[in-house]
Coordinates of N, CA and C and ligand atoms in Angstrom, one line a residue:
X8 N -3.2 -178.4 -14.0 CA -4.4 -178.9 -13.4 C -5.6 -178.6 -12.7
X9 N -6.9 -178.2 -13.6 CA -7.8 -177.4 -12.4 C -8.6 -178.3 -11.3
X10 N -8.9 -177.4 -10.3 CA -9.6 -178.3 -9.2 C -10.8 -177.6 -9.3
X11 N -12.0 -179.0 -9.6 CA -13.4 -177.9 -8.6 C -13.9 -179.1 -7.9
X12 N -14.8 -177.9 -7.3 CA -15.5 -179.0 -5.6 C -17.0 -179.7 -6.5
X13 N -16.8 -180.9 -6.0 CA -18.3 -181.4 -6.6 C -19.6 -181.4 -4.8
X14 N -20.1 -180.4 -4.9 CA -20.9 -180.2 -4.2 C -22.2 -178.8 -4.7
X15 N -22.9 -178.8 -3.8 CA -23.9 -177.6 -4.0 C -24.3 -177.3 -2.9
X16 N -23.4 -177.4 -1.7 CA -23.4 -176.9 -0.5 C -22.2 -175.3 -0.5
X17 N -23.4 -174.1 -0.1 CA -22.4 -173.1 -0.6 C -21.4 -172.8 0.5
X18 N -21.7 -173.2 1.6 CA -20.3 -173.2 2.5 C -19.1 -173.5 2.3
X19 N -19.5 -175.0 1.6 CA -18.0 -175.5 1.6 C -17.8 -174.8 -0.1
X20 N -18.6 -174.4 -0.6 CA -17.9 -173.6 -1.9 C -16.9 -172.6 -1.5
X21 N -17.7 -171.7 -0.6 CA -17.2 -170.4 0.1 C -15.9 -171.0 0.8
X22 N -15.7 -172.1 1.5 CA -14.1 -172.3 2.3 C -13.0 -172.7 1.0
X23 N -13.6 -173.5 0.0 CA -12.8 -174.0 -1.0 C -12.5 -172.6 -1.6
X24 N -12.6 -171.9 -2.2 CA -12.1 -171.2 -2.8 C -11.9 -169.7 -1.8
X25 N -12.2 -169.8 -0.9 CA -11.0 -169.0 0.3 C -9.7 -170.0 0.5
X26 N -9.5 -170.7 0.2 CA -8.3 -171.2 0.2 C -7.3 -171.0 -1.7
X27 N -8.2 -170.5 -2.5 CA -7.5 -169.7 -3.1 C -7.2 -170.2 -4.4
X28 N -7.4 -172.2 -4.1 CA -7.3 -173.2 -5.2 C -8.4 -173.8 -6.5
X29 N -9.7 -173.4 -6.3 CA -10.9 -173.5 -7.0 C -10.7 -173.1 -8.6
X30 N -11.1 -173.8 -8.6 CA -11.5 -173.5 -10.0 C -13.0 -173.7 -11.4
X31 N -13.4 -173.8 -9.7 CA -14.9 -174.1 -10.8 C -15.4 -175.3 -9.2
X32 N -17.2 -175.4 -10.2 CA -18.3 -176.6 -8.9 C -18.5 -177.0 -9.8
X33 N -18.8 -178.3 -9.4 CA -19.5 -178.9 -10.3 C -20.7 -179.9 -9.5
X34 N -22.1 -179.8 -10.1 CA -22.9 -180.0 -9.0 C -23.9 -181.2 -9.9
X35 N -24.6 -182.1 -10.0 CA -26.0 -183.0 -10.2 C -27.2 -182.6 -10.0
X36 N -27.8 -184.0 -9.7 CA -29.2 -183.6 -9.5 C -29.2 -183.9 -8.0
X37 N -28.5 -184.8 -7.4 CA -28.1 -185.5 -6.1 C -27.5 -185.0 -5.6
X38 N -26.2 -184.2 -5.6 CA -26.6 -182.8 -5.0 C -26.9 -181.6 -4.6
X39 N -28.0 -180.9 -5.3 CA -28.5 -180.4 -5.6 C -30.1 -180.7 -4.1
X40 N -30.9 -182.0 -4.6 CA -31.3 -182.3 -3.5 C -31.0 -182.8 -2.4
X41 N -29.6 -183.2 -2.1 CA -29.4 -183.3 -0.8 C -29.4 -181.7 0.2
X42 N -28.8 -180.9 -0.9 CA -29.3 -179.5 -0.1 C -30.6 -178.8 -0.1
X43 N -31.4 -179.7 -0.5 CA -32.9 -179.2 -0.4 C -32.9 -178.4 -1.2
X44 N -33.0 -178.1 -2.5 CA -33.0 -176.9 -3.5 C -34.0 -177.8 -4.3
X45 N -34.9 -177.7 -4.3 CA -35.9 -177.6 -5.4 C -37.2 -176.7 -6.1
X46 N -38.0 -176.9 -6.6 CA -38.8 -176.2 -7.7 C -37.5 -175.6 -8.6
X47 N -37.7 -175.2 -10.2 CA -37.7 -174.9 -11.2 C -36.3 -173.2 -10.6
X48 N -37.8 -172.5 -10.1 CA -36.8 -171.1 -9.7 C -36.0 -171.2 -8.8
X49 N -36.1 -172.2 -7.6 CA -35.3 -172.0 -6.5 C -33.9 -172.6 -6.8
X50 N -34.4 -173.3 -8.0 CA -33.0 -174.3 -8.9 C -31.9 -173.3 -9.7
X51 N -32.7 -172.1 -10.1 CA -31.9 -171.8 -10.8 C -31.4 -170.1 -10.3
X52 N -31.8 -169.6 -8.5 CA -31.8 -169.0 -7.3 C -30.2 -169.5 -6.9
X53 N -30.2 -171.0 -7.1 CA -29.0 -171.3 -6.4 C -27.5 -171.7 -7.4
X54 N -28.0 -171.6 -8.2 CA -27.2 -171.9 -9.5 C -26.5 -170.6 -9.6
X55 N -26.9 -169.2 -9.9 CA -26.9 -168.1 -10.1 C -25.9 -168.0 -8.0
X56 N -26.4 -167.7 -7.5 CA -25.5 -168.0 -5.8 C -24.6 -168.7 -6.3
X57 N -23.8 -169.6 -6.8 CA -22.6 -170.7 -6.5 C -22.2 -169.6 -7.8
X58 N -22.8 -169.5 -8.7 CA -21.8 -168.5 -9.3 C -21.2 -167.4 -9.0
X59 N -21.7 -166.9 -8.2 CA -21.4 -165.5 -7.3 C -20.6 -165.9 -6.8
X60 N -19.9 -166.8 -5.9 CA -18.8 -167.7 -5.4 C -17.7 -167.4 -6.0
X61 N -17.8 -167.9 -7.4 CA -16.7 -168.7 -7.6 C -16.3 -168.1 -9.2
X62 N -15.0 -167.8 -9.9 CA -14.6 -166.9 -11.0 C -15.0 -167.6 -12.2
X63 N -15.0 -169.5 -12.4 CA -15.8 -169.8 -13.5 C -16.1 -171.0 -13.5
X64 N -16.9 -172.1 -14.4 CA -17.2 -172.8 -14.5 C -17.9 -174.0 -13.5
X65 N -19.2 -173.7 -13.2 CA -20.1 -174.1 -12.6 C -21.2 -174.9 -14.1
X66 N -21.5 -176.3 -13.3 CA -21.4 -177.3 -14.0 C -22.7 -177.5 -14.0
X67 N -24.2 -177.0 -14.4 CA -25.4 -177.3 -14.3 C -26.1 -178.4 -14.9
X68 N -27.2 -179.3 -14.4 CA -26.8 -180.3 -15.5 C -28.6 -180.0 -15.8
X69 N -28.7 -180.7 -16.7 CA -30.0 -180.9 -17.4 C -30.5 -182.0 -16.5
X70 N -32.5 -182.0 -16.5 CA -33.3 -183.2 -15.8 C -33.5 -183.8 -17.4
X71 N -34.2 -182.9 -18.3 CA -34.7 -183.5 -19.5 C -33.9 -185.2 -19.9
X72 N -34.4 -185.8 -20.9 CA -33.8 -186.8 -21.2 C -34.2 -187.1 -22.6
X73 N -34.8 -186.0 -23.1 CA -35.0 -185.9 -24.5 C -34.6 -184.5 -25.3
X74 N -33.5 -184.4 -26.6 CA -33.2 -183.7 -27.1 C -33.8 -182.5 -27.0
X75 N -35.5 -182.1 -27.8 CA -36.0 -180.9 -27.2 C -36.0 -180.3 -25.6
X76 N -36.0 -181.4 -25.1 CA -36.2 -180.5 -23.5 C -34.6 -180.4 -22.9
X77 N -33.9 -180.7 -23.3 CA -32.1 -180.7 -23.1 C -31.7 -179.2 -23.6
X78 N -32.2 -179.3 -24.6 CA -31.9 -178.1 -25.2 C -32.8 -177.0 -24.5
X79 N -33.7 -176.9 -24.3 CA -34.7 -176.1 -23.7 C -33.8 -175.6 -22.4
X80 N -33.7 -176.8 -21.9 CA -33.3 -176.4 -20.4 C -31.8 -176.0 -20.5
X81 N -31.3 -176.6 -21.5 CA -29.8 -175.9 -21.1 C -29.5 -174.5 -21.8
X82 N -30.7 -174.1 -22.8 CA -30.4 -172.2 -22.7 C -31.0 -171.8 -21.4
X83 N -31.7 -172.2 -20.6 CA -32.3 -171.9 -19.3 C -31.3 -171.7 -18.7
X84 N -30.5 -172.8 -18.7 CA -29.2 -172.6 -17.9 C -28.2 -171.8 -18.3
X85 N -28.1 -171.9 -19.8 CA -26.8 -170.8 -20.0 C -27.1 -169.4 -19.6
X86 N -28.6 -169.2 -20.0 CA -29.1 -167.5 -19.4 C -28.1 -167.4 -17.7
X87 N -28.8 -168.4 -17.1 CA -28.6 -167.6 -15.7 C -27.1 -166.7 -15.2
X88 N -26.0 -167.6 -15.9 CA -24.5 -167.0 -16.1 C -23.8 -167.1 -16.7
X89 N -22.5 -166.3 -17.3 CA -21.5 -166.9 -18.1 C -20.4 -167.6 -17.3
X90 N -21.1 -168.0 -16.8 CA -19.9 -169.3 -15.5 C -20.4 -170.4 -15.9
X91 N -21.9 -170.8 -16.6 CA -22.6 -171.7 -16.4 C -21.9 -173.3 -17.2
X92 N -21.7 -174.0 -17.3 CA -21.3 -175.6 -18.1 C -22.9 -176.1 -18.3
X93 N -23.0 -176.5 -19.8 CA -24.3 -176.8 -19.5 C -23.8 -178.7 -19.4
X94 N -24.2 -179.2 -18.1 CA -24.1 -180.9 -17.6 C -25.1 -181.6 -18.7
X95 N -24.9 -182.4 -19.5 CA -25.8 -183.0 -20.5 C -25.4 -184.5 -20.5
X96 N -26.4 -186.1 -19.8 CA -26.1 -187.2 -19.6 C -25.7 -188.3 -20.6
X97 N -24.6 -188.7 -20.7 CA -24.2 -189.6 -21.9 C -24.7 -190.7 -22.6
X98 N -26.2 -189.7 -23.4 CA -26.6 -190.7 -24.1 C -27.4 -189.9 -25.7
X99 N -27.8 -191.0 -26.1 CA -28.1 -190.5 -27.7 C -28.6 -188.8 -28.0
X100 N -29.5 -188.4 -27.0 CA -29.8 -187.3 -27.3 C -28.9 -186.3 -26.7
X101 N -28.6 -186.5 -25.4 CA -27.3 -186.0 -25.3 C -26.2 -185.8 -25.9
X102 N -26.0 -186.4 -26.8 CA -24.5 -185.9 -27.9 C -25.3 -185.5 -28.7
X103 N -26.4 -185.5 -29.4 CA -27.0 -185.0 -30.3 C -26.9 -182.6 -29.2
X104 N -27.4 -183.0 -28.6 CA -27.5 -181.8 -27.5 C -26.2 -181.2 -27.8
X105 N -25.4 -181.8 -27.2 CA -24.0 -181.3 -27.1 C -23.4 -180.7 -28.1
X106 N -23.9 -181.2 -29.4 CA -23.2 -180.8 -30.4 C -23.7 -179.3 -31.1
X107 N -24.9 -179.8 -31.2 CA -26.3 -178.2 -30.6 C -25.4 -177.0 -29.8
X108 N -25.5 -177.7 -28.3 CA -24.9 -176.3 -28.0 C -23.4 -176.0 -28.3
X109 N -22.5 -177.0 -28.7 CA -21.1 -176.4 -29.2 C -21.1 -175.7 -29.9
X110 N -22.3 -175.3 -30.9 CA -22.1 -174.5 -32.3 C -22.3 -173.5 -32.1
X111 N -22.9 -173.1 -30.7 CA -23.6 -171.8 -30.7 C -22.6 -171.2 -29.0
X112 N -21.8 -171.9 -28.9 CA -20.4 -171.3 -28.2 C -20.8 -171.7 -26.8
X113 N -22.4 -172.9 -26.4 CA -22.2 -173.0 -24.5 C -21.4 -173.9 -24.4
X114 N -20.8 -174.0 -23.2 CA -20.1 -175.0 -23.2 C -20.9 -175.9 -22.1
X115 N -20.2 -177.1 -22.8 CA -21.2 -178.5 -22.1 C -19.8 -179.2 -21.4
X116 N -20.9 -180.4 -20.3 CA -19.7 -181.2 -19.4 C -20.8 -182.4 -19.6
X117 N -20.1 -183.3 -20.8 CA -20.9 -184.5 -20.6 C -20.9 -185.6 -19.5
X118 N -21.7 -186.0 -18.6 CA -21.8 -186.9 -17.6 C -22.0 -188.2 -17.9
X119 N -21.6 -189.1 -16.5 CA -21.9 -190.3 -16.3 C -21.1 -191.0 -18.0
X120 N -20.4 -190.8 -17.9 CA -19.2 -191.6 -18.8 C -18.1 -192.4 -18.0
X121 N -18.2 -194.1 -18.8 CA -18.1 -195.1 -18.2 C -17.2 -196.2 -19.5
X122 N -17.4 -195.4 -20.5 CA -16.4 -196.2 -21.2 C -15.5 -195.2 -22.5
X123 N -14.7 -196.3 -22.9 CA -13.7 -195.5 -24.2 C -14.4 -194.6 -25.0
X124 N -15.3 -195.6 -25.5 CA -15.9 -195.8 -26.9 C -16.9 -194.1 -26.6
X125 N -17.4 -194.2 -25.3 CA -18.6 -193.0 -25.1 C -17.8 -191.4 -24.7
X126 N -16.6 -191.6 -24.6 CA -15.5 -191.1 -24.5 C -15.2 -190.5 -25.9
X127 N -14.9 -190.9 -27.0 CA -14.4 -190.8 -27.8 C -16.3 -189.8 -28.7
X128 N -17.7 -190.8 -28.4 CA -18.5 -189.8 -29.3 C -18.6 -188.4 -28.6
X129 N -18.3 -188.1 -27.4 CA -18.6 -187.5 -26.6 C -17.8 -186.2 -27.2
X130 N -16.6 -186.1 -27.3 CA -15.2 -185.6 -27.7 C -16.0 -185.3 -29.9
X131 N -16.6 -185.9 -30.3 CA -16.3 -185.5 -31.5 C -17.4 -184.7 -31.7
X132 N -18.3 -185.0 -30.5 CA -19.7 -183.8 -30.7 C -19.0 -182.3 -30.3
X133 N -17.9 -182.7 -30.0 CA -17.3 -180.7 -29.1 C -17.8 -180.9 -27.8
X134 N -17.8 -181.8 -27.2 CA -18.2 -181.0 -25.1 C -17.0 -180.7 -24.6
X135 N -16.8 -179.5 -24.2 CA -15.9 -179.0 -23.9 C -14.9 -179.8 -22.4
X136 N -16.1 -180.3 -21.4 CA -15.4 -181.0 -20.6 C -16.5 -182.6 -20.8
X137 N -15.6 -183.8 -20.4 CA -15.9 -185.4 -20.2 C -15.9 -185.7 -18.5
X138 N -16.9 -186.0 -18.2 CA -16.8 -186.6 -16.8 C -16.6 -187.9 -16.7
X139 N -15.7 -188.4 -16.2 CA -15.7 -189.9 -16.3 C -15.7 -189.9 -15.2
X140 N -16.5 -191.2 -14.3 CA -16.7 -191.3 -13.0 C -15.6 -192.6 -12.9
X141 N -14.9 -192.1 -12.2 CA -13.4 -192.8 -11.1 C -14.0 -194.0 -10.2
X142 N -14.7 -193.7 -8.9 CA -14.9 -194.1 -8.0 C -16.4 -194.9 -8.3
X143 N -17.2 -194.7 -9.3 CA -17.7 -196.0 -9.7 C -18.0 -196.8 -10.1
X144 N -16.8 -196.7 -11.2 CA -16.1 -197.9 -11.9 C -15.2 -198.5 -10.5
X145 N -14.3 -198.6 -9.7 CA -14.1 -199.0 -9.0 C -15.2 -199.8 -7.7
X146 N -16.4 -199.0 -8.0 CA -17.4 -199.8 -7.2 C -17.7 -200.8 -7.7
X147 N -17.9 -201.2 -9.0 CA -17.9 -202.9 -9.7 C -16.8 -203.2 -9.8
X148 N -15.6 -203.1 -9.4 CA -14.4 -203.9 -9.8 C -13.9 -203.8 -11.1
X149 N -14.4 -202.2 -11.8 CA -13.7 -202.5 -12.6 C -12.3 -200.7 -12.2
X150 N -11.7 -200.5 -13.3 CA -10.3 -200.0 -12.5 C -10.5 -198.4 -13.0
X151 N -11.2 -197.8 -12.3 CA -11.3 -196.0 -12.1 C -9.8 -195.1 -13.3
X152 N -9.3 -195.3 -12.5 CA -8.0 -195.5 -12.8 C -7.2 -195.2 -14.2
X153 N -7.1 -196.9 -14.7 CA -6.8 -196.9 -15.6 C -7.8 -196.6 -17.2
X154 N -9.0 -196.3 -16.7 CA -10.3 -195.6 -18.0 C -9.5 -194.5 -18.1
X155 N -9.2 -192.9 -17.2 CA -8.2 -192.3 -17.0 C -7.5 -192.0 -18.2
X156 N -6.8 -193.4 -18.3 CA -5.2 -193.3 -18.7 C -5.5 -194.1 -20.1
X157 N -6.8 -193.8 -20.6 CA -7.2 -194.8 -21.5 C -7.5 -193.3 -22.4
X158 N -8.1 -192.4 -21.5 CA -9.2 -191.5 -22.6 C -8.5 -190.7 -22.5
X159 N -7.3 -190.5 -21.6 CA -6.4 -188.9 -21.9 C -5.1 -189.9 -23.5
X160 N -5.1 -191.3 -23.7 CA -4.1 -192.1 -24.6 C -4.8 -190.7 -26.1
X161 N -6.1 -191.8 -25.9 CA -7.0 -191.2 -26.7 C -6.9 -189.9 -27.3
X162 N -7.3 -188.9 -26.2 CA -7.1 -187.9 -26.7 C -6.5 -186.9 -26.9
X163 N -5.1 -187.3 -26.4 CA -3.7 -187.1 -27.1 C -3.2 -187.5 -29.1
X164 N -4.0 -188.7 -28.5 CA -4.1 -188.9 -30.6 C -4.3 -188.4 -31.3
X165 N -5.4 -187.8 -31.4 CA -6.3 -187.1 -32.0 C -6.4 -185.0 -31.9
X166 N -5.8 -184.9 -31.1 CA -5.8 -183.5 -30.5 C -7.1 -183.6 -30.1
X167 N -8.2 -184.4 -29.5 CA -9.0 -183.8 -29.2 C -9.0 -182.3 -27.9
X168 N -9.6 -181.6 -28.1 CA -9.6 -180.5 -27.5 C -10.5 -180.8 -25.6
X169 N -11.3 -181.7 -26.2 CA -12.5 -181.7 -24.8 C -11.5 -182.3 -23.4
X170 N -11.9 -181.6 -22.5 CA -11.0 -181.6 -21.1 C -11.4 -182.7 -20.4
X171 N -10.6 -183.8 -19.7 CA -11.3 -184.8 -19.0 C -11.1 -184.4 -18.1
X172 N -12.3 -184.4 -17.0 CA -12.6 -183.6 -15.9 C -12.7 -184.9 -15.3
X173 N -12.2 -185.6 -14.1 CA -12.1 -187.0 -13.3 C -13.0 -186.2 -12.5
X174 N -14.1 -187.2 -12.1 CA -15.1 -186.9 -11.2 C -15.3 -188.5 -10.4
X175 N -16.3 -188.1 -9.3 CA -17.3 -189.6 -8.7 C -15.6 -189.8 -8.1
X176 N -14.5 -188.9 -7.7 CA -13.1 -189.3 -7.0 C -13.2 -189.1 -5.6
X177 N -12.6 -190.1 -4.8 CA -13.1 -189.9 -3.5 C -12.3 -190.1 -2.6
X178 N -10.8 -190.2 -2.3 CA -9.8 -190.0 -2.0 C -9.1 -188.7 -2.5
X179 N -7.7 -188.8 -1.9 CA -6.6 -188.1 -2.1 C -5.7 -189.1 -3.2
X180 N -5.9 -189.9 -3.4 CA -4.8 -191.0 -4.5 C -5.5 -191.0 -5.4
X181 N -6.8 -190.6 -5.4 CA -7.5 -191.1 -6.9 C -7.5 -189.3 -7.6
X182 N -7.0 -188.4 -6.5 CA -6.6 -187.3 -7.1 C -5.7 -187.2 -7.5
X183 N -4.3 -188.0 -6.8 CA -3.2 -187.8 -7.4 C -2.3 -188.2 -8.5
X184 N -3.0 -189.1 -8.3 CA -3.3 -190.1 -9.5 C -3.8 -189.6 -10.9
X185 N -4.4 -188.8 -10.8 CA -5.0 -188.5 -12.0 C -4.0 -187.2 -12.3
X186 N -3.8 -186.4 -11.2 CA -2.0 -185.5 -12.2 C -1.6 -186.1 -12.6
X187 N -1.3 -187.3 -12.2 CA 0.3 -188.5 -12.7 C -0.1 -187.8 -14.1
X188 N -1.3 -188.7 -14.3 CA -2.0 -189.5 -15.7 C -2.6 -187.8 -16.6
X189 N -2.3 -187.4 -15.9 CA -2.5 -186.1 -17.0 C -4.2 -185.2 -17.4
X190 N -5.1 -186.0 -15.9 CA -6.4 -185.3 -16.2 C -6.3 -184.3 -15.9
X191 N -7.3 -183.2 -16.9 CA -7.1 -181.9 -17.1 C -7.8 -181.2 -15.8
X192 N -9.1 -181.9 -15.3 CA -9.6 -181.0 -14.0 C -9.7 -182.0 -13.0
X193 N -9.4 -182.3 -12.1 CA -10.8 -183.2 -10.7 C -11.6 -182.2 -10.3
X194 N -12.5 -183.0 -9.9 CA -14.1 -182.6 -9.0 C -13.7 -183.5 -8.2
X195 N -13.8 -183.2 -6.9 CA -14.4 -183.7 -5.7 C -15.0 -183.3 -4.9
X196 N -15.1 -183.8 -3.4 CA -15.7 -183.2 -2.3 C -14.6 -182.4 -1.5
X197 N -15.3 -181.3 -0.7 CA -14.1 -180.3 0.2 C -13.2 -181.4 0.8
X198 N -13.4 -182.3 1.0 CA -12.3 -183.5 2.6 C -11.3 -183.8 1.7
X199 N -11.7 -184.2 0.2 CA -10.9 -184.5 -0.4 C -9.6 -183.7 -0.9
X200 N -10.5 -182.6 -0.8 CA -8.7 -181.3 -0.9 C -8.6 -180.9 -0.2
X201 N -9.5 -180.9 1.2 CA -8.1 -180.2 2.4 C -7.4 -181.6 2.8
X202 N -8.2 -182.7 2.6 CA -7.0 -183.9 3.2 C -5.3 -183.9 2.6
X203 N -5.3 -183.1 1.4 CA -4.0 -183.0 0.9 C -3.6 -182.2 1.4
X204 N -3.5 -181.6 2.5 CA -2.6 -180.8 2.7 C -2.0 -181.1 4.7
X205 N -2.8 -182.3 4.7 CA -2.0 -183.5 5.4 C -0.7 -184.1 5.6
X206 N -0.4 -183.8 6.5 CA 1.0 -185.5 6.6 C 1.6 -184.8 8.2
X207 N 1.9 -186.1 8.7 CA 2.4 -186.1 10.2 C 3.6 -185.3 10.1
X208 N 4.7 -185.2 9.7 CA 6.4 -184.9 9.2 C 6.1 -182.9 9.3
X209 N 4.5 -182.4 8.8 CA 4.4 -181.1 8.6 C 4.0 -180.5 9.8
X210 N 2.7 -181.7 10.8 CA 2.5 -181.3 11.9 C 4.3 -181.3 12.7
X211 N 4.6 -182.4 13.0 CA 5.6 -182.6 14.1 C 6.8 -181.4 13.6
X212 N 7.0 -181.5 12.6 CA 8.1 -180.4 11.9 C 7.7 -179.3 12.6
X213 N 6.3 -178.7 12.3 CA 6.1 -177.2 13.1 C 6.1 -177.2 14.1
X214 N 5.9 -178.2 14.8 CA 5.6 -178.5 16.8 C 6.8 -177.7 17.4
X215 N 8.4 -178.8 16.4 CA 9.8 -178.4 16.9 C 9.9 -177.3 16.6
X216 N 9.4 -176.9 15.4 CA 10.0 -175.1 15.3 C 9.9 -174.3 16.2
X217 N 8.1 -174.5 17.1 CA 7.6 -173.6 17.5 C 8.5 -173.0 18.5
X218 N 8.4 -174.5 19.1 CA 9.0 -175.3 20.4 C 10.5 -174.5 20.7
X219 N 10.7 -174.9 19.6 CA 12.3 -174.7 19.6 C 12.8 -172.3 19.7
X220 N 11.6 -172.0 19.0 CA 11.9 -170.4 18.7 C 11.4 -170.1 20.4
X221 N 10.2 -170.9 21.3 CA 9.8 -170.5 22.4 C 10.9 -170.6 23.2
X222 N 11.7 -171.3 23.3 CA 12.9 -172.0 24.2 C 14.1 -171.0 24.3
X223 N 13.9 -170.5 22.7 CA 15.5 -169.3 22.3 C 14.7 -168.0 22.8
X224 N 13.3 -167.7 22.7 CA 13.0 -166.2 22.8 C 12.0 -166.2 23.9
X225 N 11.9 -167.1 24.8 CA 11.1 -167.1 26.1 C 9.5 -167.3 25.7
Ligands
LIG15 O1 -18.7 -186.4 -9.7 C1 -20.2 -187.0 -9.9 C2 -20.4 -186.9 -8.8 O2 -20.9 -186.9 -8.0 C3 -20.5 -188.9 -8.0 O3 -19.7 -188.8 -7.3 O4 -19.3 -190.3 -5.5 O5 -21.1 -190.2 -5.7 O6 -19.7 -191.8 -7.6 P1 -19.8 -190.3 -6.3

């Protein structure tokens, strides 16, 4: 299972990378805005800075919603670095753009995916990654994890190579259950990744080991 961090914050990306378990980064226009990154050149420079931290897989999202605009932006983003994956929304022209990028060897991440039908279309178009948003489905009382299971079944039925990139992951149980289901990738905030470290028995066990060592060794 690959771990991506879902942020545009360079310090958080560095911290996750330094842990040694990071396989990539996902961003979106909201996350870029949250970091105060605006303007064409600054946005491109920020993506480059992210690429300079990690080894691969940096999702950079297009803003255009028409085919011509998405293609133009996608080419520009892909030119920034070989690590860039062009993130495209699940809309009609997005599917056409994914098909074209795929035929030209440009990797894509189809985002804002909320139904199995959308997942089939993205895979048929040749998306490299599919981003189903678990937390946002849970928010409206639909089962985000059940959706991941459905997509896993469908993709396995037909041998679709599109990787399931579980997104909108809000807590560790989302992540662990995605692993049980067989999501290929999980993207989540830094606090979800670091929360995986925690267990009270680890803390109390370590404290006891150190206390016993001290007692024996002075
Ligand atoms: O990966 C998509 C993510 O950024 C959305 O997460 O928590 O805003 O639903 P959230």
